[in-house]
mmCIF file of C-alpha atoms in Angstrom:
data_model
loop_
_atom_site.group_PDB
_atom_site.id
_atom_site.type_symbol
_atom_site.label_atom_id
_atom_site.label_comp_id
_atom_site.label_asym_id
_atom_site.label_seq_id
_atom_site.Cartn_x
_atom_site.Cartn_y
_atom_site.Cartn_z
ATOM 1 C CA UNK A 1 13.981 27.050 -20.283
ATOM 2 C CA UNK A 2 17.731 25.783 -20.503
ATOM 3 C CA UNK A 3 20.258 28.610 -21.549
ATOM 4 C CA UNK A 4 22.865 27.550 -24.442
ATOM 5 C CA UNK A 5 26.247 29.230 -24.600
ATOM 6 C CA UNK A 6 28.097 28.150 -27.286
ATOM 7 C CA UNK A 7 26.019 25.276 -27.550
ATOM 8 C CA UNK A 8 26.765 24.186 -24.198
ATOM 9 C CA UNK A 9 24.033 24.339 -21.259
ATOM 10 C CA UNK A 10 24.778 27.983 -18.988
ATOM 11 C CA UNK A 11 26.184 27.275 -16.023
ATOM 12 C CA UNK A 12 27.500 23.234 -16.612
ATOM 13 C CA UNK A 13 30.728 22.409 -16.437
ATOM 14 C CA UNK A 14 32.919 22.047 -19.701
ATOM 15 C CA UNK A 15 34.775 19.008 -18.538
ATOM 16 C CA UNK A 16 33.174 16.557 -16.565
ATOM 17 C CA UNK A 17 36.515 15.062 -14.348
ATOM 18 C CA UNK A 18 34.742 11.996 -13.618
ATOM 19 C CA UNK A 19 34.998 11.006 -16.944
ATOM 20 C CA UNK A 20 38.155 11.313 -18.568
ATOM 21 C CA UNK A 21 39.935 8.837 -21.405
ATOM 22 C CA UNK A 22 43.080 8.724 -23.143
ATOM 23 C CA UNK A 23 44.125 7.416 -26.555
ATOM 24 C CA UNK A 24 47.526 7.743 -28.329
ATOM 25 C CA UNK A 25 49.712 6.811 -31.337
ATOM 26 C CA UNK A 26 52.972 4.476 -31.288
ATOM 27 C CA UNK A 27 54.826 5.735 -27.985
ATOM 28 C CA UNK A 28 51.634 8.074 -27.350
ATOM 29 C CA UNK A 29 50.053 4.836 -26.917
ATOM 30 C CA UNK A 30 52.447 3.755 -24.730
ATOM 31 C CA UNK A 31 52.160 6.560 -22.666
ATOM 32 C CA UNK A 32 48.516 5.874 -22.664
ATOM 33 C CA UNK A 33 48.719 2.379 -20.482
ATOM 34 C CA UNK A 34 51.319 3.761 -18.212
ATOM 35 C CA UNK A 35 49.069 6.769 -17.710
ATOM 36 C CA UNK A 36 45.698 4.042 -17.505
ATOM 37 C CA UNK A 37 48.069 2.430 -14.998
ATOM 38 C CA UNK A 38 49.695 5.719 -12.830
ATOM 39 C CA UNK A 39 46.252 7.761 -12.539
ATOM 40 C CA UNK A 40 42.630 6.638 -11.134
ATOM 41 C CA UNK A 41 41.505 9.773 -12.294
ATOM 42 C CA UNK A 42 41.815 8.226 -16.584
ATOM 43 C CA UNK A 43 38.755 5.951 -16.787
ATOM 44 C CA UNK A 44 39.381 4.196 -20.683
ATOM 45 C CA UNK A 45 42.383 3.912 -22.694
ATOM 46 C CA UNK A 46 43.163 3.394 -26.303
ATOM 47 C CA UNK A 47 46.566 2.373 -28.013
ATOM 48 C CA UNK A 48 47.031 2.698 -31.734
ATOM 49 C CA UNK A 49 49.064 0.690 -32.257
ATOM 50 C CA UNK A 50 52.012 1.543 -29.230
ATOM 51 C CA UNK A 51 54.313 -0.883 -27.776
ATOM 52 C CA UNK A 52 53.510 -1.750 -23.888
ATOM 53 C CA UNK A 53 56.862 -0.963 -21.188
ATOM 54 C CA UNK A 54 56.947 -1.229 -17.763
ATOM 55 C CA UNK A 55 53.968 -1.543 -15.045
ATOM 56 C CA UNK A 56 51.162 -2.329 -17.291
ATOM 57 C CA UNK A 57 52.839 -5.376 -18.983
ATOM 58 C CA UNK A 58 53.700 -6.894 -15.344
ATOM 59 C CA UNK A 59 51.156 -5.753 -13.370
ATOM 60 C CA UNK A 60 47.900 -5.303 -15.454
ATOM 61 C CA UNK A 61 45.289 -2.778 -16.203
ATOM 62 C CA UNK A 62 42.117 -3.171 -14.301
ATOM 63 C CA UNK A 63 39.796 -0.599 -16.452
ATOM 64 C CA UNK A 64 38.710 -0.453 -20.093
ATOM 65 C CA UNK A 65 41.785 -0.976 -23.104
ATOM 66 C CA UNK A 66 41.148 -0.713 -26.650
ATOM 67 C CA UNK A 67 43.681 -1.999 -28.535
ATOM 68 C CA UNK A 68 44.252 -0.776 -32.494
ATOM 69 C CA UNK A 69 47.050 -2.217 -34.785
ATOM 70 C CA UNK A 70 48.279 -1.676 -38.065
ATOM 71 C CA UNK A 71 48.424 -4.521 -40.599
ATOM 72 C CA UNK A 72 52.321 -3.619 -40.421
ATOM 73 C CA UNK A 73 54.556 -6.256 -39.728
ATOM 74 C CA UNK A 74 55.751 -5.546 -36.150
ATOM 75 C CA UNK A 75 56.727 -8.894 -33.907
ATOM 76 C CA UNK A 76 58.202 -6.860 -31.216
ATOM 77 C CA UNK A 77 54.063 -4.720 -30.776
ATOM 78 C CA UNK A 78 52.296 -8.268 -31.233
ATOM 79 C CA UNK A 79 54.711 -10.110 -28.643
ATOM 80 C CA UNK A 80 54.363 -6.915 -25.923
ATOM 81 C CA UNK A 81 50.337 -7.455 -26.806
ATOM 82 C CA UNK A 82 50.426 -10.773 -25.878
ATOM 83 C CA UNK A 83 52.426 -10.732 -22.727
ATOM 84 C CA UNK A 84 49.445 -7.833 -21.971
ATOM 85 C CA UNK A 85 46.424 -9.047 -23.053
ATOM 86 C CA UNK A 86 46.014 -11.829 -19.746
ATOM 87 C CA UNK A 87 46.656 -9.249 -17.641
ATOM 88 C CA UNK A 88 43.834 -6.986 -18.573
ATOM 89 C CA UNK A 89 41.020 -7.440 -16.431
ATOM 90 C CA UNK A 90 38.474 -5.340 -17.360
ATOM 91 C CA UNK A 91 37.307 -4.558 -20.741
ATOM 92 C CA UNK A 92 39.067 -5.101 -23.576
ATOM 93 C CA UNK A 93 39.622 -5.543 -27.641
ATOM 94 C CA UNK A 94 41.870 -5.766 -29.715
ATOM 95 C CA UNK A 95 41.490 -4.859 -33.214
ATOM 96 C CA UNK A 96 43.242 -4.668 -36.948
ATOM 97 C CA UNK A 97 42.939 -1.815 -39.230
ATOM 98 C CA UNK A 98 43.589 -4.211 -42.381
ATOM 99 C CA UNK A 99 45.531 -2.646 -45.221
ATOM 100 C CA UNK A 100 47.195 0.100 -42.779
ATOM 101 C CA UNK A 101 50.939 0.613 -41.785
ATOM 102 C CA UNK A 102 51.671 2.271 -38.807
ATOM 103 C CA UNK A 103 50.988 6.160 -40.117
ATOM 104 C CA UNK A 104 47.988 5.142 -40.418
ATOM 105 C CA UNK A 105 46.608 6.126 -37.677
ATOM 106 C CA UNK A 106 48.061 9.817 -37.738
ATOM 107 C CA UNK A 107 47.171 12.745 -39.947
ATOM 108 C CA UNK A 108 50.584 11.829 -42.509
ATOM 109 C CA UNK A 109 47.725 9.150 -43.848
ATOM 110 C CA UNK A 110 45.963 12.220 -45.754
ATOM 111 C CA UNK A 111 48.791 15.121 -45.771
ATOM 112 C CA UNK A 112 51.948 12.177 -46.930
ATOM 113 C CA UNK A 113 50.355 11.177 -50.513
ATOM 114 C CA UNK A 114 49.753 14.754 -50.871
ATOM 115 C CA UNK A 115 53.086 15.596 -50.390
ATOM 116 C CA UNK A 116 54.906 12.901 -51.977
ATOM 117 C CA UNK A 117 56.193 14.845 -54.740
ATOM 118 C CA UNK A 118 57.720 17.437 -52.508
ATOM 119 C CA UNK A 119 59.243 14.912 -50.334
ATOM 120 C CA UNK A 120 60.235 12.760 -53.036
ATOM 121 C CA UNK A 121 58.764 9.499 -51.634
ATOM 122 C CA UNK A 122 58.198 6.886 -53.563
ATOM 123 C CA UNK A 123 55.217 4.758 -53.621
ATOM 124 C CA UNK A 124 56.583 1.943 -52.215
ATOM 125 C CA UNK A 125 57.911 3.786 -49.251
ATOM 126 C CA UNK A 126 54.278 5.151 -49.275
ATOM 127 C CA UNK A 127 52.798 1.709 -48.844
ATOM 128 C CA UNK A 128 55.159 0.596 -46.009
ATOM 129 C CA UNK A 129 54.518 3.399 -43.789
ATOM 130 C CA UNK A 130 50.445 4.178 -44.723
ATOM 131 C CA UNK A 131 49.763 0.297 -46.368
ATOM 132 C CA UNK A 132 47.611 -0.040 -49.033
ATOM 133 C CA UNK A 133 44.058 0.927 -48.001
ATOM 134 C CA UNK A 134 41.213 3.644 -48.567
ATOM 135 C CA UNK A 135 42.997 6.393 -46.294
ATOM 136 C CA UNK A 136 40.190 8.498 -45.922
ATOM 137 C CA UNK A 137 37.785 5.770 -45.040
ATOM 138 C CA UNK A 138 40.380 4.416 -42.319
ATOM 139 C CA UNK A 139 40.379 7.272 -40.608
ATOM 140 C CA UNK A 140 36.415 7.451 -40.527
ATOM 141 C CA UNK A 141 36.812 3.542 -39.146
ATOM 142 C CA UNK A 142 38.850 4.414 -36.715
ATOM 143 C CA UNK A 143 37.387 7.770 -35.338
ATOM 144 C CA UNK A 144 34.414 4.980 -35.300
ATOM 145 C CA UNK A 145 35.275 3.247 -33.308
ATOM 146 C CA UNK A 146 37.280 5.804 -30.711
ATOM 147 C CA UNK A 147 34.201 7.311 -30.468
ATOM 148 C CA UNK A 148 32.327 4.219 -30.310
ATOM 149 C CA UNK A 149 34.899 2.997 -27.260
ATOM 150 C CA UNK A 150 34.702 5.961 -25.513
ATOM 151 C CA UNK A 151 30.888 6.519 -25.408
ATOM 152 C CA UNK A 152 30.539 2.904 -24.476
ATOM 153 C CA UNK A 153 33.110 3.276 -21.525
ATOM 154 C CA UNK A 154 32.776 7.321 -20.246
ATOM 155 C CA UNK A 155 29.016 7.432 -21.386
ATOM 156 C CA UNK A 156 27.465 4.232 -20.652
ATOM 157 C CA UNK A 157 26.450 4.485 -24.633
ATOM 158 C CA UNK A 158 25.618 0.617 -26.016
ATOM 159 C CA UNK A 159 27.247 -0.061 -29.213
ATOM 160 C CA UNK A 160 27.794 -3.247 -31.591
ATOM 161 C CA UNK A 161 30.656 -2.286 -33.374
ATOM 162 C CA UNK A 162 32.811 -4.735 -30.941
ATOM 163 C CA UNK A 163 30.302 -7.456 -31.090
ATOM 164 C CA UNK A 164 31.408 -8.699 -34.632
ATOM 165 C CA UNK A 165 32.478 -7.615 -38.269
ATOM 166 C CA UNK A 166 30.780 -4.459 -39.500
ATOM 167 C CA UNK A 167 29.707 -4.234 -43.338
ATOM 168 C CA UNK A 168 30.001 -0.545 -43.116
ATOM 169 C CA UNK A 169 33.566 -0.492 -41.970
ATOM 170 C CA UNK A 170 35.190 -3.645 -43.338
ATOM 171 C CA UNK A 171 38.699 -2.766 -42.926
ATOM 172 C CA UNK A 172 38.087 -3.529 -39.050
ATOM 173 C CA UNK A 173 38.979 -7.081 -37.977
ATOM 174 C CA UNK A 174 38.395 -7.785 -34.602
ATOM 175 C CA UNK A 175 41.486 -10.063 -33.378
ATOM 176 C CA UNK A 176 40.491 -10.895 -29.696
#
């Protein structure tokens, strides 16, 4: 008989070291592929999307990158992207949250349109920073397909969501 404390088996440990990811917004997500690049001990990473500096952009990133960007216009992310994407080596995607600006990926997509009256934004400024889509749903795309990354990478958990277009999350557009 296995003993549950707070739902977790007695005795196991609460973090398992060996597998450990990292995800992060705009300069979070920057952070993220230094960190992917700096420490062994971070397995997957995910940046939403974060410009690329330094070591990762010249030197590469051997283990598993997800890559998540806004539909906002942003030459300076997509050029940094594509000096990065060749040297990724292991595992990788790249992906478009369609409709989106770069809030999007942050909780200002629910709490801003909430709050517009008190901040006195208008709905154009709205657009530009959280785009045009179903906020709600985006968020329940994208903690898709976090999840979906990270049990694939830390797990070993199969998943098709980065084999192709899913009906259920349309918003998605796998780029490369």
């Amino acid at each position: 008989m296995v003993e549950l404390v707070g739902g977790v088996e007695k005795g196991a440990a609460a973090l398992d070291p060996a597998t450990v990811g990292m995800f992060g917004h705009s300069m979070g997500g920057a952070t993220t592929l230094q960190t992917l690049h700096d420490d062994p001990r971070v397995q997957a990473g995910a940046s939403l999307d974060g410009p690329v500096f330094g070591a990762p952009a010249t030197d590469g990133l051997t283990r598993p990158v997800l890559l998540m960007s806004s539909a906002w216009d942003s030459p300076a992310r997509d050029a940094m992207w594509d000096i990065l994407w060749p040297e990724l080596t292991g595992w990788r995607r790249q992906l478009d949250l369609t409709g989106s600006g770069h809030l999007s990926y942050t909780d200002f997509e629910l709490l801003l349109p909430r709050a517009r009256p008190a901040i006195a934004w208008t709905a154009a400024d709205l657009d530009h920073f959280l785009g045009t889509g179903d906020g709600p749903h985006a968020i329940t795309a994208q903690r898709a397909y976090l999840t979906a990354f990270f049990d694939l990478q830390l797990r070993h958990r199969p998943t098709v969501l980065f084999d192709g277009p899913s009906p259920r999350y349309p918003e998605i557009v796998l780029q490369r």
